[in-house]
Short mmCIF file of C-alpha atoms in Angstrom, two decimals:
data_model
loop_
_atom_site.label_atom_id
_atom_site.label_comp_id
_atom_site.label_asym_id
_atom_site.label_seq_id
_atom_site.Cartn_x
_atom_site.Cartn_y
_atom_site.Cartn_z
CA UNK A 1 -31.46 23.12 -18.03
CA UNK A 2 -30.06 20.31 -16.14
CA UNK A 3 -31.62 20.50 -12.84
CA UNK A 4 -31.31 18.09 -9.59
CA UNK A 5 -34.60 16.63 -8.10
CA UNK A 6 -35.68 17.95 -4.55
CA UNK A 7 -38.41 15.89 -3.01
CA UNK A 8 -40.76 16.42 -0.16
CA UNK A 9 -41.14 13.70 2.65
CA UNK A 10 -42.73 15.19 5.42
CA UNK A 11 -41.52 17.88 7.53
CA UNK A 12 -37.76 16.54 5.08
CA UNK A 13 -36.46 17.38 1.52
CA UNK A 14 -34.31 14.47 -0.09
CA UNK A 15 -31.69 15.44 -2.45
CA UNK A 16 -30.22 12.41 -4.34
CA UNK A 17 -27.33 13.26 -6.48
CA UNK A 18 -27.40 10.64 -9.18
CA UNK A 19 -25.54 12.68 -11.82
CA UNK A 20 -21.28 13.65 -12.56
CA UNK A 21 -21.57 16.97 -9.92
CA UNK A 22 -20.43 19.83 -12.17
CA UNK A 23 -20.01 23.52 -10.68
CA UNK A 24 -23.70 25.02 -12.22
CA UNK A 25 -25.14 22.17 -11.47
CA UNK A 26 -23.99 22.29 -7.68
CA UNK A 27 -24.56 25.96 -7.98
CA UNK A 28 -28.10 25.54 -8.84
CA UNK A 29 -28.61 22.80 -6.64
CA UNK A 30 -27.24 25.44 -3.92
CA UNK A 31 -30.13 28.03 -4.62
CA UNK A 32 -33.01 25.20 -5.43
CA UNK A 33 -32.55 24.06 -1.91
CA UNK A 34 -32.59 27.09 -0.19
CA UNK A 35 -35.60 28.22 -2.19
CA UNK A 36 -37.44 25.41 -1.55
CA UNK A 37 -36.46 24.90 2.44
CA UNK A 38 -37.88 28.68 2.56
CA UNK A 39 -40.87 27.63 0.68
CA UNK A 40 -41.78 24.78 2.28
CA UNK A 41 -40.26 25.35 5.87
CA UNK A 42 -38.35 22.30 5.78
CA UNK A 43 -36.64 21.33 9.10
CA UNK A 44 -34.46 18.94 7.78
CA UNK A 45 -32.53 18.18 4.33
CA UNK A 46 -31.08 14.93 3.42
CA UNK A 47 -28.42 14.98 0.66
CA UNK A 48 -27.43 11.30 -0.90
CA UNK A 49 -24.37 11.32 -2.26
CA UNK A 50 -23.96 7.68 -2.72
CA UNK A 51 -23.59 7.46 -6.38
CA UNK A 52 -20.48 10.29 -6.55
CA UNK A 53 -17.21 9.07 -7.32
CA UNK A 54 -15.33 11.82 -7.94
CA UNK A 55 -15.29 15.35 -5.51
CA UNK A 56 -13.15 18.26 -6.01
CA UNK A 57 -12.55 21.09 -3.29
CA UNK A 58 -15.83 23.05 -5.11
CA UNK A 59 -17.92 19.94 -4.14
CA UNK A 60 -16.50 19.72 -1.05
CA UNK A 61 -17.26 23.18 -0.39
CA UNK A 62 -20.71 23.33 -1.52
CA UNK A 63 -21.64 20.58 0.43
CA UNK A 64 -20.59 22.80 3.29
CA UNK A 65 -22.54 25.59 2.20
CA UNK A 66 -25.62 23.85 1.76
CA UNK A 67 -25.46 22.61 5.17
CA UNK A 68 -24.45 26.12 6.44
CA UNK A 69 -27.75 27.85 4.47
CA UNK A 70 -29.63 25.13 5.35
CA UNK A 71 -28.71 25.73 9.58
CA UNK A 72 -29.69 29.65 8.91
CA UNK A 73 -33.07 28.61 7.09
CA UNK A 74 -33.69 26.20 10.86
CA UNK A 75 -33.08 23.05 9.11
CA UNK A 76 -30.78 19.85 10.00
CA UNK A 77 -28.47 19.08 7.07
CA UNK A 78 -27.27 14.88 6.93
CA UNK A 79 -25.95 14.08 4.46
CA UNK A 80 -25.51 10.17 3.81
CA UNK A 81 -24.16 7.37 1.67
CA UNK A 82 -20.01 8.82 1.59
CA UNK A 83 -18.31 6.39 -0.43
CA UNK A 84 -14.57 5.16 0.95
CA UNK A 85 -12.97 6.80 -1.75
CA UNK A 86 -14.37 10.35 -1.18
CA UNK A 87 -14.00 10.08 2.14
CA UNK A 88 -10.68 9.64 1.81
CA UNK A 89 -10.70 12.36 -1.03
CA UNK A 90 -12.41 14.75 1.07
CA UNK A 91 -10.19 14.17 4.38
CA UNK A 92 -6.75 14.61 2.17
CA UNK A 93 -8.40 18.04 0.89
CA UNK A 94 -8.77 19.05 4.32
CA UNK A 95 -12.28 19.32 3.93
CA UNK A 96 -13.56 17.14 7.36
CA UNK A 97 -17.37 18.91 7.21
CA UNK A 98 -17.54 20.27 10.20
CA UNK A 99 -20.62 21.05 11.63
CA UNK A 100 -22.10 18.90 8.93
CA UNK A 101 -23.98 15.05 9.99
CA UNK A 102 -23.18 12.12 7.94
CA UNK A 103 -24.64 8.93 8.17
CA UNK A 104 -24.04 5.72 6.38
CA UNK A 105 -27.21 5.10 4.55
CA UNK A 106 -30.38 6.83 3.75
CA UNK A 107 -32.59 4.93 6.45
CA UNK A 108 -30.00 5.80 8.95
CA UNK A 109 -29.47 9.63 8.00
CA UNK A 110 -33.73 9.44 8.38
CA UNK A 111 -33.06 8.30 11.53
CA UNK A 112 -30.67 10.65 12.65
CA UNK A 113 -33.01 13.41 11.17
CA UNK A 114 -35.64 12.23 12.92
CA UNK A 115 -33.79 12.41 16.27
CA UNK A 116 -32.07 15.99 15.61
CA UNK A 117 -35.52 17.62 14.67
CA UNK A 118 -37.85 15.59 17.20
CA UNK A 119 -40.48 15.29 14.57
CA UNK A 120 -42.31 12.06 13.23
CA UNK A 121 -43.56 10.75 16.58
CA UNK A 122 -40.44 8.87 17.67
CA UNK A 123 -39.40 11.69 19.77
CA UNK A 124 -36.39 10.34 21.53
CA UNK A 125 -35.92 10.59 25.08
CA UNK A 126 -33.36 12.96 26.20
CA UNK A 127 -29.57 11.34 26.98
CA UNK A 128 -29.85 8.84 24.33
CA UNK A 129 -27.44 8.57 21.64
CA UNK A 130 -28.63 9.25 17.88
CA UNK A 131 -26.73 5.97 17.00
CA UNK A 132 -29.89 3.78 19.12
CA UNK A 133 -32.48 3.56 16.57
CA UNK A 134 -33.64 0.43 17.22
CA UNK A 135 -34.62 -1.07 20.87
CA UNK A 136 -35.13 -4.78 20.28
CA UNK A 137 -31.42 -5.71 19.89
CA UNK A 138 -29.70 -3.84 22.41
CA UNK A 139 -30.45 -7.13 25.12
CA UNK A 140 -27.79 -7.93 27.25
CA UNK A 141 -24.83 -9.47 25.99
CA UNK B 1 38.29 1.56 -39.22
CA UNK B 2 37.75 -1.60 -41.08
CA UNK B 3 41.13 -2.67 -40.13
CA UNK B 4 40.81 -2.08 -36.31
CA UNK B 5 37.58 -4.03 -36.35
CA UNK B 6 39.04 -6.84 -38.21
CA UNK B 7 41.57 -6.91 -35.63
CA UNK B 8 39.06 -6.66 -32.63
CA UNK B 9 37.51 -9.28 -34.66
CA UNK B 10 40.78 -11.62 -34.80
CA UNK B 11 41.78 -10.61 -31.48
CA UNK B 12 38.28 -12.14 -29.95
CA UNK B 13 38.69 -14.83 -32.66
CA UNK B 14 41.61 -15.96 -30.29
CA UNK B 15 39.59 -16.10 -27.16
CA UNK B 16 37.37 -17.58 -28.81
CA UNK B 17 39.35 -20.34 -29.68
CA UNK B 18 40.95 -20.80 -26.37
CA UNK B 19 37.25 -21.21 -25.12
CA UNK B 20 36.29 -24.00 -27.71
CA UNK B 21 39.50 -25.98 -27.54
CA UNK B 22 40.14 -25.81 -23.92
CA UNK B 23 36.61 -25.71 -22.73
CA UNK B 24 37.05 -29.16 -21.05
CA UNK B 25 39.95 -27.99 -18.58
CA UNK B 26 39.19 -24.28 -18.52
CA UNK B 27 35.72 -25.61 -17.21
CA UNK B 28 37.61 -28.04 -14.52
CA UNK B 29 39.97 -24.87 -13.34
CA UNK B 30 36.58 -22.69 -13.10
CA UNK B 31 34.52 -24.76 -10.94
CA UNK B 32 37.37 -25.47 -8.66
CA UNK B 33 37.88 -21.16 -8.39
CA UNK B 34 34.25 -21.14 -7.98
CA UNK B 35 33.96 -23.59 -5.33
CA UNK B 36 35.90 -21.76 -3.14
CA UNK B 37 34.43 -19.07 -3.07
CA UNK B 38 31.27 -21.43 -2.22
CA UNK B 39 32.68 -23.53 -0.07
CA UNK B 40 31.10 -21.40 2.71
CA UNK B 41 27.31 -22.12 2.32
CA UNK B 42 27.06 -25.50 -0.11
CA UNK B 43 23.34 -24.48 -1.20
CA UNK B 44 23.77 -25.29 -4.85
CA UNK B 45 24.82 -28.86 -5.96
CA UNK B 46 28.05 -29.37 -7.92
CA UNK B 47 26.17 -31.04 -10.33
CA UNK B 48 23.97 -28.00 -10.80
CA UNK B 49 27.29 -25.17 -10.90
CA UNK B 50 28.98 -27.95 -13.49
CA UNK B 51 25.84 -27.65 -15.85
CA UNK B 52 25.65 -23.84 -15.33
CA UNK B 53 29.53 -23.24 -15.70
CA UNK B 54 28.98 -25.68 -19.36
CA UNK B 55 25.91 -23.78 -20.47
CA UNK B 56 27.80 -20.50 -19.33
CA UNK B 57 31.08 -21.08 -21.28
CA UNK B 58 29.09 -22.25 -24.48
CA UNK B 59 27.03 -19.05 -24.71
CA UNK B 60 30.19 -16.92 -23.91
CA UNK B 61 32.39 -18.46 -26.49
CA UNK B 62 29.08 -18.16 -29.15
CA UNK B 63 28.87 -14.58 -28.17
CA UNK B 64 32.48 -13.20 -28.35
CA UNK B 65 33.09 -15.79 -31.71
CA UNK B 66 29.86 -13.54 -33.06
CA UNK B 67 32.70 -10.83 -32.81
CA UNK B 68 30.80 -8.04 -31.47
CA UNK B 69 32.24 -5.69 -29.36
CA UNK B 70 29.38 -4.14 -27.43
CA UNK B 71 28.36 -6.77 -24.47
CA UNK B 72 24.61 -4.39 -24.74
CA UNK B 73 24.36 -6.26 -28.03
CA UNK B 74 22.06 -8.26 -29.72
CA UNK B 75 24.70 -11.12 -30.23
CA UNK B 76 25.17 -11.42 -26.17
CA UNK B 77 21.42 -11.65 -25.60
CA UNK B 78 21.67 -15.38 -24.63
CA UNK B 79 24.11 -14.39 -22.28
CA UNK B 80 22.77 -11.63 -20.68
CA UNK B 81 19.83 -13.79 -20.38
CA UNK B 82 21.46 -16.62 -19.06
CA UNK B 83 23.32 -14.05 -16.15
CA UNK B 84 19.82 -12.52 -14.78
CA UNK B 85 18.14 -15.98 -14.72
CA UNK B 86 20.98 -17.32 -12.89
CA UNK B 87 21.17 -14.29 -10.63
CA UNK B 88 17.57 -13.61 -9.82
CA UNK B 89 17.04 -17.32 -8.83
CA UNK B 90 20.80 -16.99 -7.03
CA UNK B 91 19.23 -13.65 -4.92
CA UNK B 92 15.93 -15.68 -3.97
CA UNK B 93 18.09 -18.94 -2.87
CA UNK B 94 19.68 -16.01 -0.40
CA UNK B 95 23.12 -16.05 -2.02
CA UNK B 96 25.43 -13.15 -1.04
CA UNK B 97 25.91 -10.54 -4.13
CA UNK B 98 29.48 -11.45 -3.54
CA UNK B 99 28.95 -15.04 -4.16
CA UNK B 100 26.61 -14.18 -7.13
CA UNK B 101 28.89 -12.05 -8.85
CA UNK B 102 32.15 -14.47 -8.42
CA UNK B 103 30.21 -16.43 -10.87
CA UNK B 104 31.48 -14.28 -13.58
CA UNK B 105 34.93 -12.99 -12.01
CA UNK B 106 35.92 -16.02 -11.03
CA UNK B 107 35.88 -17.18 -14.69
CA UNK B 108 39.25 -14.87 -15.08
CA UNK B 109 41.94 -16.84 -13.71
CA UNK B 110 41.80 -19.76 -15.44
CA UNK B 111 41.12 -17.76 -18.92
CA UNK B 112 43.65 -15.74 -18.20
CA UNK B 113 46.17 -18.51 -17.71
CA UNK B 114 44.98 -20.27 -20.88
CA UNK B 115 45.15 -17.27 -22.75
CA UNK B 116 48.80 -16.56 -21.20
CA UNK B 117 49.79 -20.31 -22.18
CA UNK B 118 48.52 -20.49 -25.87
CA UNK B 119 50.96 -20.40 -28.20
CA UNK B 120 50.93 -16.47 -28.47
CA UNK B 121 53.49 -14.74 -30.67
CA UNK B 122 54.54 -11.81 -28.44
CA UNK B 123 53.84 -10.75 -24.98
CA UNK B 124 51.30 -6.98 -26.77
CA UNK B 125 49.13 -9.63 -28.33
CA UNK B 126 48.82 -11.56 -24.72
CA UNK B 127 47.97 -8.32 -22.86
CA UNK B 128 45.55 -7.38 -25.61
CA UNK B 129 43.69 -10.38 -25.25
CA UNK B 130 43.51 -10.40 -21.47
CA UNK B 131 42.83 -7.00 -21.46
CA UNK B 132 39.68 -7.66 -23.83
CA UNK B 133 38.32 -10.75 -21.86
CA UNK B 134 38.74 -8.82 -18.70
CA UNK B 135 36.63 -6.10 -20.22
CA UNK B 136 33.96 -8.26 -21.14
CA UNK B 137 34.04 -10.15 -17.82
CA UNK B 138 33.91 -6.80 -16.00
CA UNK B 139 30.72 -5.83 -17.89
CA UNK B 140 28.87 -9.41 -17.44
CA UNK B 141 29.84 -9.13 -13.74
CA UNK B 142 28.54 -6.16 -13.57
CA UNK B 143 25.44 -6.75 -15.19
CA UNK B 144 25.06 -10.00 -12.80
CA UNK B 145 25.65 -7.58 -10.05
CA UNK B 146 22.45 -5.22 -10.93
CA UNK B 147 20.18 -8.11 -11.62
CA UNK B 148 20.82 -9.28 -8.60
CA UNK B 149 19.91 -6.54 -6.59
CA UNK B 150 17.01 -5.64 -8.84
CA UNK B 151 15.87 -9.26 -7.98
CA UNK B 152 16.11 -8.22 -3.87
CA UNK B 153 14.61 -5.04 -4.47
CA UNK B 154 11.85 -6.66 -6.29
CA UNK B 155 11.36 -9.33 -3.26
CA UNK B 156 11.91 -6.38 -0.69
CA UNK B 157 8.97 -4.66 -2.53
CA UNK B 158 6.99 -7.40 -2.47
CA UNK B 159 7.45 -8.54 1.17
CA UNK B 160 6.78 -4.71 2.38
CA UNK B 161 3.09 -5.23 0.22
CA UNK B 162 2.45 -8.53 1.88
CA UNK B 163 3.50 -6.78 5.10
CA UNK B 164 0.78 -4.16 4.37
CA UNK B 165 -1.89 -5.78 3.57
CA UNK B 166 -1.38 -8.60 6.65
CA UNK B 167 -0.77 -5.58 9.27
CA UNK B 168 -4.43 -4.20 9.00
CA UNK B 169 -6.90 -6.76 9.52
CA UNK B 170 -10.09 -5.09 10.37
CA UNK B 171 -12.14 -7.39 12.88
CA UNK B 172 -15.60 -7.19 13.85
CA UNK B 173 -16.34 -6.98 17.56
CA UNK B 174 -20.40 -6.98 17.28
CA UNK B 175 -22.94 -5.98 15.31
CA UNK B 176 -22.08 -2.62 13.92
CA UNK B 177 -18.66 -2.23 15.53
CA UNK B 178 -15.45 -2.49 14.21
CA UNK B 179 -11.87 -2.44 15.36
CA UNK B 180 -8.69 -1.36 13.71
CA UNK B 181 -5.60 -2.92 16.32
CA UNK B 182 -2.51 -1.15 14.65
CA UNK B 183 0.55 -2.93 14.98
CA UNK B 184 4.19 -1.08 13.77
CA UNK B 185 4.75 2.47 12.49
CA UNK B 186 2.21 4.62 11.05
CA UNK B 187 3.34 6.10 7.96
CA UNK B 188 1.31 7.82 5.37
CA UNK B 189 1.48 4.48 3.52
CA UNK B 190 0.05 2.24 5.91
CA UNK B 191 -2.52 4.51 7.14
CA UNK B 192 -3.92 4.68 3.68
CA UNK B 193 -4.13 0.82 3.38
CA UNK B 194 -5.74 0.98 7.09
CA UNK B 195 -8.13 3.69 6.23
CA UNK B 196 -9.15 2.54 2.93
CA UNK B 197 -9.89 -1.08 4.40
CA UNK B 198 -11.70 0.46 7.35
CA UNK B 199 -13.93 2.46 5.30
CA UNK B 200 -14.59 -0.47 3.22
CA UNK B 201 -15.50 -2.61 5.75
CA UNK B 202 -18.07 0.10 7.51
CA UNK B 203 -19.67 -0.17 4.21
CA UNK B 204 -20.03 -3.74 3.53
CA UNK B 205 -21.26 -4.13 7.43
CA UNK B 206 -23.42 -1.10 8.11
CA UNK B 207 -21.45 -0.13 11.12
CA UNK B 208 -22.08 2.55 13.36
CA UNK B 209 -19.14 2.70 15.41
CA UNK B 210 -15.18 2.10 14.88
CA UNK B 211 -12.63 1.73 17.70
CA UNK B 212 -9.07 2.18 16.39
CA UNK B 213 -6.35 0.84 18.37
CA UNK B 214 -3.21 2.12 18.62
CA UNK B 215 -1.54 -0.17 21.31
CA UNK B 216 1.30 -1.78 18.76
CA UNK B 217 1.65 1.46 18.06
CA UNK B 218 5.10 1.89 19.23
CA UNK B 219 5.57 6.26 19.12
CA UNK B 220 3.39 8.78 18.30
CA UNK B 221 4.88 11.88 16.18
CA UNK B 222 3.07 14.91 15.21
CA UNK B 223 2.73 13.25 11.92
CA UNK B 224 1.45 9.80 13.43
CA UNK B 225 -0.92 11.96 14.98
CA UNK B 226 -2.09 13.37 11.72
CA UNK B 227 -2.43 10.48 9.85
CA UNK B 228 -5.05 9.24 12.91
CA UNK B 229 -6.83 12.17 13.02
CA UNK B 230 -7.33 11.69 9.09
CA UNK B 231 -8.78 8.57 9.89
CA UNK B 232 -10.90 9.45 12.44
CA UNK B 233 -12.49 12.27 10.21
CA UNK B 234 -12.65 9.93 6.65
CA UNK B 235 -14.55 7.49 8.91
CA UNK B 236 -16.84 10.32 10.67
CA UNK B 237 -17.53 11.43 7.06
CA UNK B 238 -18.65 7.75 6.19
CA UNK B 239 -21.33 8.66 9.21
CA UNK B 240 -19.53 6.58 11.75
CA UNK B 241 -18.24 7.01 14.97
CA UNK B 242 -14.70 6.43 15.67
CA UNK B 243 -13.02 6.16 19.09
CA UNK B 244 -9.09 5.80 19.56
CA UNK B 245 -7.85 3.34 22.07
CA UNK B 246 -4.75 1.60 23.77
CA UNK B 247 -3.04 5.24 24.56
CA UNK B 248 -0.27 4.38 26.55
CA UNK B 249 0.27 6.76 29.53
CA UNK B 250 3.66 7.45 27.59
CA UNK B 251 2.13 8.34 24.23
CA UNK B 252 -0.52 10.31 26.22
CA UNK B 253 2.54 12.65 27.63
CA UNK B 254 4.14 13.03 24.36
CA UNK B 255 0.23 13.83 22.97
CA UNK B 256 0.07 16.47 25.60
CA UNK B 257 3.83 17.50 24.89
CA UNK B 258 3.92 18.00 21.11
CA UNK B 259 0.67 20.04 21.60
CA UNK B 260 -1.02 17.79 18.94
CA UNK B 261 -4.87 18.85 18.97
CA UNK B 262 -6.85 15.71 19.17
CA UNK B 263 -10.02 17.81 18.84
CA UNK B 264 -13.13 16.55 19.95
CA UNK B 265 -12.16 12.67 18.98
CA UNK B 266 -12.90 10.59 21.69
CA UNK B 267 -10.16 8.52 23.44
CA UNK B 268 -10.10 5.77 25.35
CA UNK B 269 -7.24 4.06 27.67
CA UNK B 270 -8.29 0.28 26.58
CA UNK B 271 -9.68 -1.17 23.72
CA UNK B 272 -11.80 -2.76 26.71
CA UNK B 273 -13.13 0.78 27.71
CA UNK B 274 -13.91 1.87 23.69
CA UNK B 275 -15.97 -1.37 23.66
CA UNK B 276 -18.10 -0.50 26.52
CA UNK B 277 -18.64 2.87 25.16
CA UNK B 278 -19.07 1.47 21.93
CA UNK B 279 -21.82 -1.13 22.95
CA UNK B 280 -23.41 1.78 25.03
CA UNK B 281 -23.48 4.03 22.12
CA UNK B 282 -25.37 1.33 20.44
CA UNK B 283 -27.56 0.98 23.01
CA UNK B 284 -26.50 -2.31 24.69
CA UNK B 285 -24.91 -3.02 27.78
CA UNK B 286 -22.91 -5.80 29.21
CA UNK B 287 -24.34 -7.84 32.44
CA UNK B 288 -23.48 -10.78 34.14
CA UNK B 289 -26.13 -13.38 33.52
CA UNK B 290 -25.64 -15.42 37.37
CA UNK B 291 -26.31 -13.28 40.12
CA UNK B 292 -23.84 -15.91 42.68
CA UNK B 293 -20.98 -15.20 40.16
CA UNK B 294 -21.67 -11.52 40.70
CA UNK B 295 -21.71 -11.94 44.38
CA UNK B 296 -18.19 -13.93 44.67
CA UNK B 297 -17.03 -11.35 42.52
#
């Protein structure tokens, strides 16, 4: 059966969703993630959905869901690469993801993992934003 | 039925005629009718109404001599043709309709005169005529009428597109943050152009942050309202950060007064005060560079 890869980086899992989402496959997906953050006592899960074109309401909502499982099972959800057009999609479905992260691009949802879990060494210092990932450019204008 | 259309045939046979063999004068009566209902603007040449009264009166005499009744036709193509060239490029010269469809109407005195003034047997015959050419005029003037306005739909269409598109440039402040200024009404229309652009442009530059401003925004309904609070959640989606500025203290009363939940979207007054928080939120700051400028300050 058609299954959707979940790899281990770390203290992360990376989903990449690379495939037409149909409603097994996101319902597997659903129960392969929380099997595996169990298993491996992942603190945060990072879902790329940069190659889907097309969402429906059931996307939408599993989406939520894993991010929902995923906050019960003590792990950061972001999930990263949006494209315009589901964006737009997902806003006129009424489906905004609340309580779920988004972030533009893979190394930026890393990033943003990174910061939310405090793991990986670059433990950032409380009051700064998640958006400052790198020091060297922010000189003075 | 054979016989009526024989007549119908014999009774356009005689406009016909009066078309071929008077065309010369008819065509000298016609342009003086027309040019007075012209005389107003001038905007067309009399060389260029002589050569389209000609063509005009040719066609019309080929197409009733054809003897069909119906001006939908195939036999009144080239006329029908000839009317919506001559009125589209009449509605983008800025012609009134009136003016555009005198072109046609103003064609029935004259006939009508020439019609009255051939040598007619009896006074049924000259009603049945002018009652048949005034039929057919009707219809062409009609038709002139609707291709006409089609033609200033068409450029209405087109202008509110071009309108679009220009109203919603999305400009780069710095590295990673983008503005939005909105100028004119929000409707669901131009909030989609806006939003689609916006998101586009977050893509192609990486950014992390997007300030919208509202400040040509001239009121802000419940359904304005909506339509920015769509935005702001299609762009947090893309894994940005959007900030609305340029709220008028007005539009901030009639926010407060139409009980519109802005949520947890962050506002600012300026577009001045978004960029600060924007640069901050991307870790920069803004300093002066000369501590004596500071000082006078």
């Amino acid at each position: 059966m058609e299954r959707i890869p979940i790899l281990r980086m770390g203290q992360f899992l990376i989903v990449s969703i690379q495939v037409d989402m149909h409603d097994r496959l996101a319902l597997t997906l659903q129960s392969d993630l929380a099997t595996r953050i169990s298993e491996t006592g992942a603190r945060g899960v990072l879902l790329d959905i940069s190659s889907l074109e097309i969402v429906d309401s059931f996307i939408g909502r599993m989406i939520s869901n894993i991010a929902g499982t995923s906050r019960v099972l003590d792990a950061e959800t972001v999930v990263v690469g949006i494209q315009p057009a589901v964006a737009i999609t997902l806003v006129e479905l009424g489906l905004s993801l609340p309580g779920v992260r988004t972030a533009l691009n893979v190394e930026k949802g890393m990033a943003m993992l990174r910061h939310a879990t405090g793991f990986d060494g670059h433990d950032a210092a409380p009051g700064s934003t998640p958006l400052s990932e790198s020091s060297d450019d922010s000189a003075a204008v | 039925m054979a016989d009526t259309s024989r007549a119908a045939r014999s009774e356009s046979g005689r406009i016909a005629r009066v078309l071929e063999q008077d065309s010369a004068n008819l065509l000298e009566a016609w342009i003086a009718a027309q040019s007075k209902v012209l005389s107003a603007r001038g905007s067309i040449s009399a060389n260029e109404l002589r050569s389209q009264s000609r063509e005009f009166i040719s066609l019309l005499q080929k197409a009733i001599a054809s003897g069909a009744s119906s001006v939908d036709g195939p036999d009144w193509d080239d006329v029908r043709g000839f009317l919506a060239d001559l009125s589209k490029s009449r509605a983008i010269q800025g012609f009134s309709p009136r003016e555009t469809a005198m072109f046609v109407f103003s064609l029935k005195e004259p006939l009508f005169e020439r019609l009255g003034a051939a040598a007619n047997p009896d006074a049924d015959t000259r009603t049945t005529d002018v009652w048949n050419a005034s039929l057919i005029l009707d219809e062409l003037g009609i038709y002139t009428t609707e291709v006409y306005q089609k033609s200033r739909e068409q450029l209405i269409s087109r202008q509110q597109q071009d309108l679009l598109e220009l109203s919603t440039p999305v400009v780069k402040l710095w590295d990673g943050i983008l503005a939005l200024p909105m100028v004119g009404t929000l409707d669901s229309s131009r909030t989609q152009v806006a939003m689609e652009s916006l998101l586009q442009r977050i893509v192609e530059t990486g950014s992390d942050v997007a300030i919208l401003d509202i400040t040509g925004v001239p009121t802000v309904d419940t359904l304005t309202a909506q339509h920015l609070l769509k935005t702001v959640n299609a762009v947090h989606l893309m894994g940005a950060e959007c900030i609305i500025s340029g709220i008028r203290p007005q539009i901030a009363q009639t926010i407060v007064h139409l009980g519109v939940e802005l949520g947890d979207v962050v506002t600012k007054a300026s577009l001045a005060d978004a960029f600060r928080l924007a640069l901050s939120r991307t870790g920069r700051t803004v300093t002066r560079i000369d501590a004596h400028v500071n000082d006078r300050a």
